[in-house]
């Protein structure tokens, strides 16, 4: 009986102690840790009482066990209650800290856009591809033969002066025109041929409308019965797609050694509709490209029978198209990478 009395006292002391300890706790983690320490079999206040069961005399075992168990249940209830209270508070605090103001303006993602010349190139590629043209990509370093001689421009030909060439050696040069690609295509492929060839070209030329490096797109069609009329018909359709409905073309006589006849192509001014403005310098027309019927000498040089086949070719400067289309007055703006300028152009 003595032991049981002692146990009762111990139990109420433990309860007091637990109550006092729980008062000091501040978090669910604290509750968890304290609970673990109290119930620990070896060192815990309640755990060790359970462990001592073995030493309790037989006749007291039932009462002892009951008392200790009651204490355990009591403690568990207190732990759970406090744990629930802390958990609720903690959750509330977390929600507060993670609160999102859905009315705040969203962070803006800066997205880039394609360079105006790339935009024009892509638009033209789409238009020509829809007309059944294939794309041929030539190389920027060419031989004198492909850039000039095969294009009916031998060494002593005065037309060589039209293009100031960057020579890398007597044989190699930076191509001055994408026309060099015409020869590669005609050497490799039998007609019918229908290709465009976009790419960089180089000339020793530098002012507000000329840059030593610029981009051209060559076009070449070789088939039976091709005439200048086919060129004109195709151009009329293309300029409407680039510059808007109602834009027409005008052909003026010109000279290129590799075309005969040769023409300069003007488009009706898409800014004033042809009445005359600053863009067309009062003429109503804007020059956009060079073209012509492929010279028989060029076809024959590539082994194409001129009795059976004829062709047309054109070459267009893409910076010039971008300048006209987007209103750039200096070609340098296209090469300075000034984002204030480039960001404005999004087609
Ligand atoms: N290659 C010529 C130039 O760069 C343009 C052109 C291409 C003219 C095809 C006629 C035919 O000026």
PDB file of N, CA and C in Angstrom, residues 77-117:
ATOM      1  N   UNK A  77      -3.523  13.613 -23.770  1.00  0.00           N
ATOM      2  CA  UNK A  77      -4.585  14.568 -24.083  1.00  0.00           C
ATOM      3  C   UNK A  77      -4.062  16.012 -24.039  1.00  0.00           C
ATOM      4  N   UNK A  78      -3.270  16.301 -23.000  1.00  0.00           N
ATOM      5  CA  UNK A  78      -2.720  17.660 -22.881  1.00  0.00           C
ATOM      6  C   UNK A  78      -1.766  17.992 -24.017  1.00  0.00           C
ATOM      7  N   UNK A  79      -0.941  17.001 -24.358  1.00  0.00           N
ATOM      8  CA  UNK A  79      -0.007  17.226 -25.476  1.00  0.00           C
ATOM      9  C   UNK A  79      -0.790  17.506 -26.758  1.00  0.00           C
ATOM     10  N   UNK A  80      -1.796  16.646 -27.023  1.00  0.00           N
ATOM     11  CA  UNK A  80      -2.561  16.771 -28.264  1.00  0.00           C
ATOM     12  C   UNK A  80      -3.261  18.113 -28.353  1.00  0.00           C
ATOM     13  N   UNK A  81      -3.816  18.520 -27.234  1.00  0.00           N
ATOM     14  CA  UNK A  81      -4.566  19.779 -27.220  1.00  0.00           C
ATOM     15  C   UNK A  81      -3.652  20.947 -27.585  1.00  0.00           C
ATOM     16  N   UNK A  82      -2.476  20.960 -26.902  1.00  0.00           N
ATOM     17  CA  UNK A  82      -1.553  22.072 -27.151  1.00  0.00           C
ATOM     18  C   UNK A  82      -0.979  22.003 -28.571  1.00  0.00           C
ATOM     19  N   UNK A  83      -0.707  20.759 -28.985  1.00  0.00           N
ATOM     20  CA  UNK A  83      -0.168  20.562 -30.338  1.00  0.00           C
ATOM     21  C   UNK A  83      -1.149  21.104 -31.381  1.00  0.00           C
ATOM     22  N   UNK A  84      -2.446  20.796 -31.213  1.00  0.00           N
ATOM     23  CA  UNK A  84      -3.459  21.257 -32.167  1.00  0.00           C
ATOM     24  C   UNK A  84      -3.510  22.780 -32.181  1.00  0.00           C
ATOM     25  N   UNK A  85      -3.404  23.377 -30.971  1.00  0.00           N
ATOM     26  CA  UNK A  85      -3.468  24.843 -30.887  1.00  0.00           C
ATOM     27  C   UNK A  85      -2.285  25.471 -31.653  1.00  0.00           C
ATOM     28  N   UNK A  86      -1.082  24.936 -31.361  1.00  0.00           N
ATOM     29  CA  UNK A  86       0.105  25.493 -32.051  1.00  0.00           C
ATOM     30  C   UNK A  86       0.033  25.274 -33.556  1.00  0.00           C
ATOM     31  N   UNK A  87      -0.405  24.071 -33.949  1.00  0.00           N
ATOM     32  CA  UNK A  87      -0.446  23.776 -35.390  1.00  0.00           C
ATOM     33  C   UNK A  87      -1.373  24.743 -36.108  1.00  0.00           C
ATOM     34  N   UNK A  88      -2.516  25.027 -35.495  1.00  0.00           N
ATOM     35  CA  UNK A  88      -3.474  25.953 -36.107  1.00  0.00           C
ATOM     36  C   UNK A  88      -2.847  27.339 -36.258  1.00  0.00           C
ATOM     37  N   UNK A  89      -2.144  27.765 -35.182  1.00  0.00           N
ATOM     38  CA  UNK A  89      -1.501  29.094 -35.240  1.00  0.00           C
ATOM     39  C   UNK A  89      -0.416  29.131 -36.320  1.00  0.00           C
ATOM     40  N   UNK A  90       0.352  28.035 -36.349  1.00  0.00           N
ATOM     41  CA  UNK A  90       1.453  27.983 -37.320  1.00  0.00           C
ATOM     42  C   UNK A  90       0.942  28.015 -38.762  1.00  0.00           C
ATOM     43  N   UNK A  91      -0.146  27.287 -38.991  1.00  0.00           N
ATOM     44  CA  UNK A  91      -0.722  27.259 -40.329  1.00  0.00           C
ATOM     45  C   UNK A  91      -1.212  28.647 -40.724  1.00  0.00           C
ATOM     46  N   UNK A  92      -1.828  29.302 -39.744  1.00  0.00           N
ATOM     47  CA  UNK A  92      -2.351  30.640 -40.018  1.00  0.00           C
ATOM     48  C   UNK A  92      -1.194  31.584 -40.408  1.00  0.00           C
ATOM     49  N   UNK A  93      -0.095  31.452 -39.605  1.00  0.00           N
ATOM     50  CA  UNK A  93       1.060  32.315 -39.894  1.00  0.00           C
ATOM     51  C   UNK A  93       1.629  32.027 -41.279  1.00  0.00           C
ATOM     52  N   UNK A  94       1.656  30.718 -41.629  1.00  0.00           N
ATOM     53  CA  UNK A  94       2.196  30.359 -42.944  1.00  0.00           C
ATOM     54  C   UNK A  94       1.331  30.928 -44.056  1.00  0.00           C
ATOM     55  N   UNK A  95       0.038  30.778 -43.890  1.00  0.00           N
ATOM     56  CA  UNK A  95      -0.873  31.322 -44.912  1.00  0.00           C
ATOM     57  C   UNK A  95      -0.689  32.820 -45.058  1.00  0.00           C
ATOM     58  N   UNK A  96      -0.524  33.489 -43.902  1.00  0.00           N
ATOM     59  CA  UNK A  96      -0.325  34.956 -43.946  1.00  0.00           C
ATOM     60  C   UNK A  96       0.915  35.290 -44.771  1.00  0.00           C
ATOM     61  N   UNK A  97       2.002  34.534 -44.456  1.00  0.00           N
ATOM     62  CA  UNK A  97       3.269  34.872 -45.106  1.00  0.00           C
ATOM     63  C   UNK A  97       3.258  34.516 -46.593  1.00  0.00           C
ATOM     64  N   UNK A  98       2.433  33.520 -46.954  1.00  0.00           N
ATOM     65  CA  UNK A  98       2.417  33.114 -48.372  1.00  0.00           C
ATOM     66  C   UNK A  98       1.304  33.778 -49.166  1.00  0.00           C
ATOM     67  N   UNK A  99       0.653  34.705 -48.523  1.00  0.00           N
ATOM     68  CA  UNK A  99      -0.507  35.326 -49.181  1.00  0.00           C
ATOM     69  C   UNK A  99      -0.091  36.008 -50.488  1.00  0.00           C
ATOM     70  N   UNK A 100      -0.899  35.809 -51.527  1.00  0.00           N
ATOM     71  CA  UNK A 100      -0.597  36.422 -52.826  1.00  0.00           C
ATOM     72  C   UNK A 100      -1.647  37.470 -53.128  1.00  0.00           C
ATOM     73  N   UNK A 101      -1.151  38.639 -53.534  1.00  0.00           N
ATOM     74  CA  UNK A 101      -2.093  39.676 -53.937  1.00  0.00           C
ATOM     75  C   UNK A 101      -2.331  39.521 -55.440  1.00  0.00           C
ATOM     76  N   UNK A 102      -3.483  38.928 -55.759  1.00  0.00           N
ATOM     77  CA  UNK A 102      -3.728  38.654 -57.178  1.00  0.00           C
ATOM     78  C   UNK A 102      -4.009  39.924 -57.973  1.00  0.00           C
ATOM     79  N   UNK A 103      -4.162  41.039 -57.281  1.00  0.00           N
ATOM     80  CA  UNK A 103      -4.425  42.284 -58.018  1.00  0.00           C
ATOM     81  C   UNK A 103      -3.131  43.006 -58.393  1.00  0.00           C
ATOM     82  N   UNK A 104      -1.965  42.463 -57.866  1.00  0.00           N
ATOM     83  CA  UNK A 104      -0.688  43.127 -58.201  1.00  0.00           C
ATOM     84  C   UNK A 104      -0.386  42.954 -59.684  1.00  0.00           C
ATOM     85  N   UNK A 105       0.222  43.961 -60.310  1.00  0.00           N
ATOM     86  CA  UNK A 105       0.559  43.801 -61.731  1.00  0.00           C
ATOM     87  C   UNK A 105       1.579  42.677 -61.906  1.00  0.00           C
ATOM     88  N   UNK A 106       1.406  41.867 -62.946  1.00  0.00           N
ATOM     89  CA  UNK A 106       2.300  40.729 -63.158  1.00  0.00           C
ATOM     90  C   UNK A 106       3.677  41.213 -63.591  1.00  0.00           C
ATOM     91  N   UNK A 107       4.696  40.372 -63.293  1.00  0.00           N
ATOM     92  CA  UNK A 107       6.052  40.706 -63.745  1.00  0.00           C
ATOM     93  C   UNK A 107       6.084  40.588 -65.246  1.00  0.00           C
ATOM     94  N   UNK A 108       6.671  41.579 -65.902  1.00  0.00           N
ATOM     95  CA  UNK A 108       6.691  41.536 -67.368  1.00  0.00           C
ATOM     96  C   UNK A 108       7.891  40.744 -67.848  1.00  0.00           C
ATOM     97  N   UNK A 109       7.660  39.834 -68.777  1.00  0.00           N
ATOM     98  CA  UNK A 109       8.793  39.124 -69.381  1.00  0.00           C
ATOM     99  C   UNK A 109       9.172  39.869 -70.655  1.00  0.00           C
ATOM    100  N   UNK A 110      10.429  40.260 -70.710  1.00  0.00           N
ATOM    101  CA  UNK A 110      10.863  40.968 -71.908  1.00  0.00           C
ATOM    102  C   UNK A 110      11.063  39.923 -73.000  1.00  0.00           C
ATOM    103  N   UNK A 111      10.349  40.061 -74.094  1.00  0.00           N
ATOM    104  CA  UNK A 111      10.580  39.082 -75.153  1.00  0.00           C
ATOM    105  C   UNK A 111      11.177  39.787 -76.364  1.00  0.00           C
ATOM    106  N   UNK A 112      12.133  39.141 -76.957  1.00  0.00           N
ATOM    107  CA  UNK A 112      12.833  39.762 -78.082  1.00  0.00           C
ATOM    108  C   UNK A 112      12.037  39.605 -79.363  1.00  0.00           C
ATOM    109  N   UNK A 113      12.504  40.226 -80.421  1.00  0.00           N
ATOM    110  CA  UNK A 113      11.890  39.965 -81.717  1.00  0.00           C
ATOM    111  C   UNK A 113      12.993  39.788 -82.762  1.00  0.00           C
ATOM    112  N   UNK A 114      12.574  39.318 -83.893  1.00  0.00           N
ATOM    113  CA  UNK A 114      13.571  39.055 -84.933  1.00  0.00           C
ATOM    114  C   UNK A 114      14.032  40.366 -85.560  1.00  0.00           C
ATOM    115  N   UNK A 115      15.273  40.358 -86.022  1.00  0.00           N
ATOM    116  CA  UNK A 115      15.830  41.532 -86.684  1.00  0.00           C
ATOM    117  C   UNK A 115      14.982  41.862 -87.923  1.00  0.00           C
ATOM    118  N   UNK A 116      14.774  43.168 -88.202  1.00  0.00           N
ATOM    119  CA  UNK A 116      13.928  43.537 -89.341  1.00  0.00           C
ATOM    120  C   UNK A 116      14.321  42.833 -90.647  1.00  0.00           C
ATOM    121  N   UNK A 117      15.634  42.672 -90.863  1.00  0.00           N
ATOM    122  CA  UNK A 117      16.055  42.014 -92.113  1.00  0.00           C
ATOM    123  C   UNK A 117      15.651  40.528 -92.082  1.00  0.00           C
TER     124      UNK A 117
END
